[in-house]
Short mmCIF file of N, CA and C and ligand atoms in Angstrom, two decimals:
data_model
loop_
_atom_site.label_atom_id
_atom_site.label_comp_id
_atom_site.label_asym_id
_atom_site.label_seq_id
_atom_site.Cartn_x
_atom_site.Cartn_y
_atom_site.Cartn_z
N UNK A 1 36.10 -5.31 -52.13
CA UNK A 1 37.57 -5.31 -52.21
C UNK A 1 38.05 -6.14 -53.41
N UNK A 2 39.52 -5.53 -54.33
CA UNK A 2 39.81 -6.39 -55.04
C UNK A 2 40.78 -7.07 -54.78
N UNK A 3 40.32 -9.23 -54.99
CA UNK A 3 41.54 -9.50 -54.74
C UNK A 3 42.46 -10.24 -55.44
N UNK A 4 42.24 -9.72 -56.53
CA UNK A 4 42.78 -10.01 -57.91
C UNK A 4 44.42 -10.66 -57.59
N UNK A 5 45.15 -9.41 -57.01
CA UNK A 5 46.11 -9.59 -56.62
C UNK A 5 46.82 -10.88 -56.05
N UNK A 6 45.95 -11.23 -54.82
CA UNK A 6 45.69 -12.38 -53.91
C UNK A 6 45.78 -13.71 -54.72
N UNK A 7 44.75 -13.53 -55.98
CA UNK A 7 44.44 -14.94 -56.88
C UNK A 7 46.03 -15.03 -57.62
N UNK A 8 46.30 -13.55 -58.37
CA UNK A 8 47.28 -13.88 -59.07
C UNK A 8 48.43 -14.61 -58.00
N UNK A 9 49.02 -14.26 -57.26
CA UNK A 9 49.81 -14.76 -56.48
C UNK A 9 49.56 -15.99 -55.82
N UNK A 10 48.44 -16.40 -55.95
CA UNK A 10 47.93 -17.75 -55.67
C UNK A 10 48.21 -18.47 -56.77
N UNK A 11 48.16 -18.49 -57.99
CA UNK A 11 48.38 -19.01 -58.94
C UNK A 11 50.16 -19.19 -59.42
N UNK A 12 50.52 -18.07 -58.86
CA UNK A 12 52.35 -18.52 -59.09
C UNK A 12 52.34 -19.76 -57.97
N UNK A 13 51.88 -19.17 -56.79
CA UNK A 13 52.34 -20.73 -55.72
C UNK A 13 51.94 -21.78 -56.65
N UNK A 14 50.74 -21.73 -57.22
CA UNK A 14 50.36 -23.54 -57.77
C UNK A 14 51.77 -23.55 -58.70
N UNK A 15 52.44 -22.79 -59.06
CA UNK A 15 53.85 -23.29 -60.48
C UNK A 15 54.93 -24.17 -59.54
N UNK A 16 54.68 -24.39 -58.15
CA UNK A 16 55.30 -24.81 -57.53
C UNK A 16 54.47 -26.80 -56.87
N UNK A 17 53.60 -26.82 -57.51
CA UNK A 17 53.27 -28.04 -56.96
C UNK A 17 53.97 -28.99 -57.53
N UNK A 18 53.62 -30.25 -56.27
CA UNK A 18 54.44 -31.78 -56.59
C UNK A 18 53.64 -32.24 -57.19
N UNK A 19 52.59 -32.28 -57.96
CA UNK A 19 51.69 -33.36 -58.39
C UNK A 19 52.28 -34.54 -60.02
N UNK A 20 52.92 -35.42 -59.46
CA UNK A 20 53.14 -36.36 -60.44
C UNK A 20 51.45 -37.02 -60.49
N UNK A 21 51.02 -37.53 -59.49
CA UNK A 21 50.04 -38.31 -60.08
C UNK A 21 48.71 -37.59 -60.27
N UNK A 22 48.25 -36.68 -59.73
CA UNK A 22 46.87 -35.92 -60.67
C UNK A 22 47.58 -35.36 -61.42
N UNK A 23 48.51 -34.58 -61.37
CA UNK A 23 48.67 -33.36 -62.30
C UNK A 23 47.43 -32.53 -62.19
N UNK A 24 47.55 -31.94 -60.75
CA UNK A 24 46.39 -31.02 -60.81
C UNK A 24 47.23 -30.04 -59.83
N UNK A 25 46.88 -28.96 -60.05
CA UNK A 25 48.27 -27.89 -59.31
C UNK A 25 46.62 -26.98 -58.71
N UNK A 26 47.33 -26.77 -57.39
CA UNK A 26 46.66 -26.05 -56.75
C UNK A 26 47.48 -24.89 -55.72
N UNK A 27 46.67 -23.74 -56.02
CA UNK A 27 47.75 -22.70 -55.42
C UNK A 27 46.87 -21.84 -54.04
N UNK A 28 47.40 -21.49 -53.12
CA UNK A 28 47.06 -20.84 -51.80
C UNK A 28 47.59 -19.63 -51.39
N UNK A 29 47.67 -18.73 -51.29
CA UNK A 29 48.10 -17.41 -50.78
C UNK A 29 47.31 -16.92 -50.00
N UNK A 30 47.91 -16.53 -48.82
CA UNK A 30 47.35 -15.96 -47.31
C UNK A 30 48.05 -14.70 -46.99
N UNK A 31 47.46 -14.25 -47.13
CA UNK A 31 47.59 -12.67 -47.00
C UNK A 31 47.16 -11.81 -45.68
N UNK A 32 48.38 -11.67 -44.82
CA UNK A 32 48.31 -11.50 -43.09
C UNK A 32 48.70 -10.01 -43.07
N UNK A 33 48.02 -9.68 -41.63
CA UNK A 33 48.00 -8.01 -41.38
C UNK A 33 49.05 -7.01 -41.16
N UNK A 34 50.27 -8.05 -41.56
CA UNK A 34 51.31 -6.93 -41.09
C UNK A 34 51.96 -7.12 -42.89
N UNK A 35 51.25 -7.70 -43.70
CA UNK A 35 51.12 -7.09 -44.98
C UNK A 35 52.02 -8.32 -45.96
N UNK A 36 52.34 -9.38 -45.14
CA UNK A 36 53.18 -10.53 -45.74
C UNK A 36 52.26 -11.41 -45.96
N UNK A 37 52.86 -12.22 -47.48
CA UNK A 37 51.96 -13.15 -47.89
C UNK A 37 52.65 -14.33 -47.71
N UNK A 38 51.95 -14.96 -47.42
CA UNK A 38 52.21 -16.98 -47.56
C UNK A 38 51.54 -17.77 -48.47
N UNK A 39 52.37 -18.82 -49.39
CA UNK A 39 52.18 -18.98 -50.34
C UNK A 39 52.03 -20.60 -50.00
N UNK A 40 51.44 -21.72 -50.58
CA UNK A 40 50.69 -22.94 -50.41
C UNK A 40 50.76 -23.75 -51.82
N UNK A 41 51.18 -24.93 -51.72
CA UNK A 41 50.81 -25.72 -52.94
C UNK A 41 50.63 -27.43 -52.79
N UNK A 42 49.90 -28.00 -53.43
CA UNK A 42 49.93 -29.45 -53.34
C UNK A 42 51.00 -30.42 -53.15
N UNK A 43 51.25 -30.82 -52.12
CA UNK A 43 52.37 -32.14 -52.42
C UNK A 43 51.86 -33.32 -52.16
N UNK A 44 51.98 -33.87 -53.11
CA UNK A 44 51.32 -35.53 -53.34
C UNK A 44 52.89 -36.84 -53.63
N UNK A 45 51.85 -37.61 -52.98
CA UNK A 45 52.38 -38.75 -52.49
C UNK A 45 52.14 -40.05 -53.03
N UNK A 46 53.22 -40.78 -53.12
CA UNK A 46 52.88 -42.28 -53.60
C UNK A 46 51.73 -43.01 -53.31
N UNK A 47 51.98 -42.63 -51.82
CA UNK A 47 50.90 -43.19 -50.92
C UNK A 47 49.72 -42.02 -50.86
N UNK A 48 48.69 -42.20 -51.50
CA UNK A 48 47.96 -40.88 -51.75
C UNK A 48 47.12 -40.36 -50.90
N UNK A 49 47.17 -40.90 -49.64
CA UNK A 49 46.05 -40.08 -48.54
C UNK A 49 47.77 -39.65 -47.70
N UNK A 50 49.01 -39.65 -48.14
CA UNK A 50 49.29 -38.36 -47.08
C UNK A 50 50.32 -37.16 -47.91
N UNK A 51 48.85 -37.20 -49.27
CA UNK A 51 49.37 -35.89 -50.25
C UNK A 51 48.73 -34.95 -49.15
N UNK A 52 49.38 -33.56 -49.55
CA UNK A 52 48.88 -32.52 -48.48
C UNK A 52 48.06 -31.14 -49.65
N UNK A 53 46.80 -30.47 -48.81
CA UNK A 53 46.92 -29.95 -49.90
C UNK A 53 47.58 -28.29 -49.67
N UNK A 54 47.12 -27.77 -51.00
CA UNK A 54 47.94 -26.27 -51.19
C UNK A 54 47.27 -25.11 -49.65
N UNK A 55 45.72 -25.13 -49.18
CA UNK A 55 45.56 -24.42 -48.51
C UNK A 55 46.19 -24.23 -47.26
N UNK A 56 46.37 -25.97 -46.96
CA UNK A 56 46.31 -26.24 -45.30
C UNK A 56 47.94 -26.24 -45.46
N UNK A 57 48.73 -26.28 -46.62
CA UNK A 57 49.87 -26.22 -46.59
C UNK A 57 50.36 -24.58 -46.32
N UNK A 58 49.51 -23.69 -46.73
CA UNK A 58 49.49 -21.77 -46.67
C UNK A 58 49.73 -21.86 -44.96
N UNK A 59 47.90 -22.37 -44.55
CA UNK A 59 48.01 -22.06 -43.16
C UNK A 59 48.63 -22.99 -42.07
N UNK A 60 49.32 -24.28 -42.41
CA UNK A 60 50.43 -24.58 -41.12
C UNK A 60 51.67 -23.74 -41.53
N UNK A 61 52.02 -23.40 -42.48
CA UNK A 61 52.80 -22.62 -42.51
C UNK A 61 53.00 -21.35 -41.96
N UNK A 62 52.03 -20.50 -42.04
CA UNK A 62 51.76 -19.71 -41.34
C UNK A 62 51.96 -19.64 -39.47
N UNK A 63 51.06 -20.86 -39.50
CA UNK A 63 51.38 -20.68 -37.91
C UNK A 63 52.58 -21.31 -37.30
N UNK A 64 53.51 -21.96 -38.28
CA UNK A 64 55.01 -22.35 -38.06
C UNK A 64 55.63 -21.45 -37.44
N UNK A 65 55.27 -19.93 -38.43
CA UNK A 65 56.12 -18.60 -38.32
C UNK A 65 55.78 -17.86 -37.32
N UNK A 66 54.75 -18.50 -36.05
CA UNK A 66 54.17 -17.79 -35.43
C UNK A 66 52.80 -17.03 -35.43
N UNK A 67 52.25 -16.78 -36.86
CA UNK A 67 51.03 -16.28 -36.79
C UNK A 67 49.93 -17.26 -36.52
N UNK A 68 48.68 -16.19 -35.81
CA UNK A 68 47.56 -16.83 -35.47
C UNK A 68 45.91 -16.45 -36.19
N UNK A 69 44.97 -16.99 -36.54
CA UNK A 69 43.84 -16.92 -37.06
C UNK A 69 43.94 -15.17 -36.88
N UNK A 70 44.16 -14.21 -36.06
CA UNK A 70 43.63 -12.79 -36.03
C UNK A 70 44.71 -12.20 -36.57
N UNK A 71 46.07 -12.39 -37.26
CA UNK A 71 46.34 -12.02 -38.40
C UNK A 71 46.09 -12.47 -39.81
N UNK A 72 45.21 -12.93 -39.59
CA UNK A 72 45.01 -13.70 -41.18
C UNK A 72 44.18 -12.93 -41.29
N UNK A 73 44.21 -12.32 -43.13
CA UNK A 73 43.03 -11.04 -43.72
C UNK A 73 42.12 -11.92 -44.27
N UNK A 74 43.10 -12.70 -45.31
CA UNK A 74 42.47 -13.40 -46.08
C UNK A 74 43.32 -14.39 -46.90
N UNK A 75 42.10 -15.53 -47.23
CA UNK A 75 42.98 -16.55 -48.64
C UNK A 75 42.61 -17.04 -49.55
N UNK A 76 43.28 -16.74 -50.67
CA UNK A 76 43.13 -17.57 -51.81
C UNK A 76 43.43 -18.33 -51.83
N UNK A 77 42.50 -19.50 -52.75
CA UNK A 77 42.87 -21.27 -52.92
C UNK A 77 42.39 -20.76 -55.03
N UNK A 78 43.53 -21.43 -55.38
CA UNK A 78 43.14 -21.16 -56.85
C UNK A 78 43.22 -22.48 -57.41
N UNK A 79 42.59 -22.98 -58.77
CA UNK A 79 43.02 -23.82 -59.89
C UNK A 79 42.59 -23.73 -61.07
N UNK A 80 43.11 -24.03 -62.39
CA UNK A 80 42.95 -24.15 -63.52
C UNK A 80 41.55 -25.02 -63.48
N UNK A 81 40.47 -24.77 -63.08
CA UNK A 81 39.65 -25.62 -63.26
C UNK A 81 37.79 -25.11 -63.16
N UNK A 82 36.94 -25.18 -63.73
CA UNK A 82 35.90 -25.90 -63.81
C UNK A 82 34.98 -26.61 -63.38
N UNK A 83 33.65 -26.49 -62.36
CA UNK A 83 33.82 -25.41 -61.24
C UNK A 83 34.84 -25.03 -60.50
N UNK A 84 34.23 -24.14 -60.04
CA UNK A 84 35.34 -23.53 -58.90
C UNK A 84 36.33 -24.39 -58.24
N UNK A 85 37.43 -24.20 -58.04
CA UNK A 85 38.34 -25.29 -56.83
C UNK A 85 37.71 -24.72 -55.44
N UNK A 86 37.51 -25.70 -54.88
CA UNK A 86 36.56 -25.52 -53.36
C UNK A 86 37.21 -26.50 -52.61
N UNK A 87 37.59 -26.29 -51.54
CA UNK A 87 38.44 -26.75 -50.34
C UNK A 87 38.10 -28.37 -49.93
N UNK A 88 38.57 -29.62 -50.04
CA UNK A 88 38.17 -30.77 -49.48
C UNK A 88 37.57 -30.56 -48.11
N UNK A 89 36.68 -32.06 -47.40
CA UNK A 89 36.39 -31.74 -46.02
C UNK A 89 37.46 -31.58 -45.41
N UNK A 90 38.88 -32.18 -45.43
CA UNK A 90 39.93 -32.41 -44.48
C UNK A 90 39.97 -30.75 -44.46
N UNK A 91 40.18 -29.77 -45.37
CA UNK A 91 40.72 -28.50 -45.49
C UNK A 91 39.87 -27.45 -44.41
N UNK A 92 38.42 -28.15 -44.93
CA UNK A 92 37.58 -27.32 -44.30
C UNK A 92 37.73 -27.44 -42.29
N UNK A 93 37.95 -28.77 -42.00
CA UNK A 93 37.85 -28.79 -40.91
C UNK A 93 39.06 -27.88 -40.34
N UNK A 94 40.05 -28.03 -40.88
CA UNK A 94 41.42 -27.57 -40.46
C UNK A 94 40.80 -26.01 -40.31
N UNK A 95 40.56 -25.14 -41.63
CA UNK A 95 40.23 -23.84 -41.83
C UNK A 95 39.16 -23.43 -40.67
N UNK A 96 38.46 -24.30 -40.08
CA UNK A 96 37.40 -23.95 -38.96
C UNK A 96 38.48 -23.73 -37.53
N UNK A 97 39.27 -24.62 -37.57
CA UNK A 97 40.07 -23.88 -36.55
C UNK A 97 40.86 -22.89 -36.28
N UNK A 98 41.49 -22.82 -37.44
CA UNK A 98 42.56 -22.08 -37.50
C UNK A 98 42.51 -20.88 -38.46
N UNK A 99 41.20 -20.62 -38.87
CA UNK A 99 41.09 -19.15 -39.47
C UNK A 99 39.46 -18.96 -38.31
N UNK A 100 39.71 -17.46 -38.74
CA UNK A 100 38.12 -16.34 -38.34
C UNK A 100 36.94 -17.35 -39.11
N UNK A 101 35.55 -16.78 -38.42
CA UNK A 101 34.57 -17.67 -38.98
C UNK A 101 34.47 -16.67 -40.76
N UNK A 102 34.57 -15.83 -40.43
CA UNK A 102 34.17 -14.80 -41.82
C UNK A 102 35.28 -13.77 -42.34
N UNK A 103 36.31 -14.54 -41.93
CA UNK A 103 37.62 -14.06 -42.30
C UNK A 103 37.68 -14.63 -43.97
N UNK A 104 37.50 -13.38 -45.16
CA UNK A 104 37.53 -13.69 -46.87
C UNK A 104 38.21 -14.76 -47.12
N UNK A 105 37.84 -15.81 -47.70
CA UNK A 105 38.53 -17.31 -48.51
C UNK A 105 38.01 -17.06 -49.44
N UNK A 106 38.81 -16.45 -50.54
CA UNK A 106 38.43 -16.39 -52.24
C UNK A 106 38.94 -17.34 -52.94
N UNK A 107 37.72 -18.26 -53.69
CA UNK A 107 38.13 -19.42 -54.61
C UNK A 107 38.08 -18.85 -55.93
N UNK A 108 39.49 -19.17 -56.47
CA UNK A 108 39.68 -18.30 -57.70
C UNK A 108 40.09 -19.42 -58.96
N UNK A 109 39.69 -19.24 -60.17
CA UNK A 109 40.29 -19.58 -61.71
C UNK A 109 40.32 -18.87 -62.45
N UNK A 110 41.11 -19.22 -63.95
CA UNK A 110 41.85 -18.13 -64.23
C UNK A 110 40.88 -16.88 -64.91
N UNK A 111 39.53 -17.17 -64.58
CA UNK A 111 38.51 -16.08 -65.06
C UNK A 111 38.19 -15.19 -64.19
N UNK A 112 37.63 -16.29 -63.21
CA UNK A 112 37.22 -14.86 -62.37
C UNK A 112 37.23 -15.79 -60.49
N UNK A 113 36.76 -14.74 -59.89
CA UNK A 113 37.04 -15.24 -58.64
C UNK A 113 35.60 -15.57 -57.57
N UNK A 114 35.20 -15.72 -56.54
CA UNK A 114 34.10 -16.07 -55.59
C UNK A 114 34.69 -15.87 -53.95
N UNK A 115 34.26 -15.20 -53.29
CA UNK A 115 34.19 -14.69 -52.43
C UNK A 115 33.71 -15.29 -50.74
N UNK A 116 33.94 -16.47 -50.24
CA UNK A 116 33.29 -16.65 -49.40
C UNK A 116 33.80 -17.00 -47.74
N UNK A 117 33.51 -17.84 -47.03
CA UNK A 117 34.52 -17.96 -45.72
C UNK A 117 33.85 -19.46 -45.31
N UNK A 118 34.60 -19.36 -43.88
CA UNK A 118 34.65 -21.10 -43.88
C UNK A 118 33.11 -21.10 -43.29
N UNK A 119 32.48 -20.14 -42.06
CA UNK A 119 31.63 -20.34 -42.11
C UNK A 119 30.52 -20.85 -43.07
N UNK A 120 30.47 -20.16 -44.05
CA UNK A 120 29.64 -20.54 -44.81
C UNK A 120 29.77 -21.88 -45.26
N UNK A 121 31.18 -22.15 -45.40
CA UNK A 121 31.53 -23.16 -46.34
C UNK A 121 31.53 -24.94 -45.09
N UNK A 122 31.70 -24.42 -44.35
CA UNK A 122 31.69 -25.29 -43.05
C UNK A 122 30.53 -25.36 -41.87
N UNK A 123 29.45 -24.69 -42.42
CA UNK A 123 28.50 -24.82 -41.24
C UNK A 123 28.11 -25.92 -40.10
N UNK A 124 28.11 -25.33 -38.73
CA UNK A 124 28.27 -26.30 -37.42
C UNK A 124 29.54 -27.45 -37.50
N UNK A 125 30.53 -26.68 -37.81
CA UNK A 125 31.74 -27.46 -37.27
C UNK A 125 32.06 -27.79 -36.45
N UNK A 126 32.43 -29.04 -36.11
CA UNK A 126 33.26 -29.42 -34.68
C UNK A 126 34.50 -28.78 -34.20
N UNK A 127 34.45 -27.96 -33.29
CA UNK A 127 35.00 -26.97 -32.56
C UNK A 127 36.01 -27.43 -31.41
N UNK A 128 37.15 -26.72 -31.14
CA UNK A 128 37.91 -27.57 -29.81
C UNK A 128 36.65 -27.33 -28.80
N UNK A 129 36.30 -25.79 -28.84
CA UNK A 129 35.07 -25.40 -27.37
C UNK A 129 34.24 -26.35 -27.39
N UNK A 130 33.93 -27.74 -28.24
CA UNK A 130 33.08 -28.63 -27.81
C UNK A 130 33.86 -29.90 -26.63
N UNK A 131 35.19 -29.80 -26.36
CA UNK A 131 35.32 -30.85 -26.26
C UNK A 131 35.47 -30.69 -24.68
N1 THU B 201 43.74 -30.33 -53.61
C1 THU B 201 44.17 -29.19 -52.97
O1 THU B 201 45.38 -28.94 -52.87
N2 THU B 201 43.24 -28.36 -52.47
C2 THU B 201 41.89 -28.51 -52.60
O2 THU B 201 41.14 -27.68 -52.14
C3 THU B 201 41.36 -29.68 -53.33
C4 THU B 201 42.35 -30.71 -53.72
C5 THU B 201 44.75 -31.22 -54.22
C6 THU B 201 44.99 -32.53 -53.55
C7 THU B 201 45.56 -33.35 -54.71
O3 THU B 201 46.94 -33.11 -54.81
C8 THU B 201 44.89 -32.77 -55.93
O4 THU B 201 44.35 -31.52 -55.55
C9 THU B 201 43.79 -33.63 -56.51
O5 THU B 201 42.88 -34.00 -55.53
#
């Protein structure tokens, strides 16, 4: 599948980040089954552990509006950067709950894109079913 589309529109969300202090813009687009996209970007903070980032900002948003992990197709997390932009742990844990295990997370820059899901990216996560 191409999700060219997905990245590009991931990349307008990053024109929307707060980042005074990295200056690093990161963009998210979630792309749900009844064909609407949600769009994600960094907001950072004085106090810098409660900057938020662009993904987990896509998917609480998402489930603000009501949607749940089995409308989600797929998401892009994009950045101007060198390797790939790849999801922090905080992101990943969040994404283990609240998306499919092999539901597409494409990490995209402005060349080209990578294809993968949280499973992979999160193997043996701590699960609510553990608790
Ligand atoms: N950031 C994200 O938004 N997503 C990621 O996957 C990695 C990091 C943000 C947080 C912070 O605003 C900036 O990138 C630098 O860490």
């Amino acid at each position: 599948m191409d999700y060219q589309i997905l990245v590009d529109e991931a990349f307008q969300a990053s024109e929307k980040a707060y980042i005074p202090y990295s200056h690093f813009a990161v963009g998210a687009c979630l792309l749900l089954k009844d064909g609407k996209k949600i769009h994600g970007c960094n907001i950072e903070n004085a106090a810098y552990g409660s900057t938020m980032c662009a993904e987990r900002n896509a998917v609480f948003q998402a489930y603000c509006q009501g949607y749940r992990k089995d409308d989600i197709l797929a998401l892009a997390i994009v950045a101007d950067c060198q390797p790939l932009i790849s999801p922090c742990g905080a992101c990943r844990q969040v994404l283990s709950e609240l998306m499919n295990p092999q539901t597409p997370i494409i990490l995209g820059c402005k060349d080209f894109y990578q294809v993968t899901n949280i499973e992979k990216l999160m193997p043996l996560a701590f699960i609510g079913e553990s608790l």
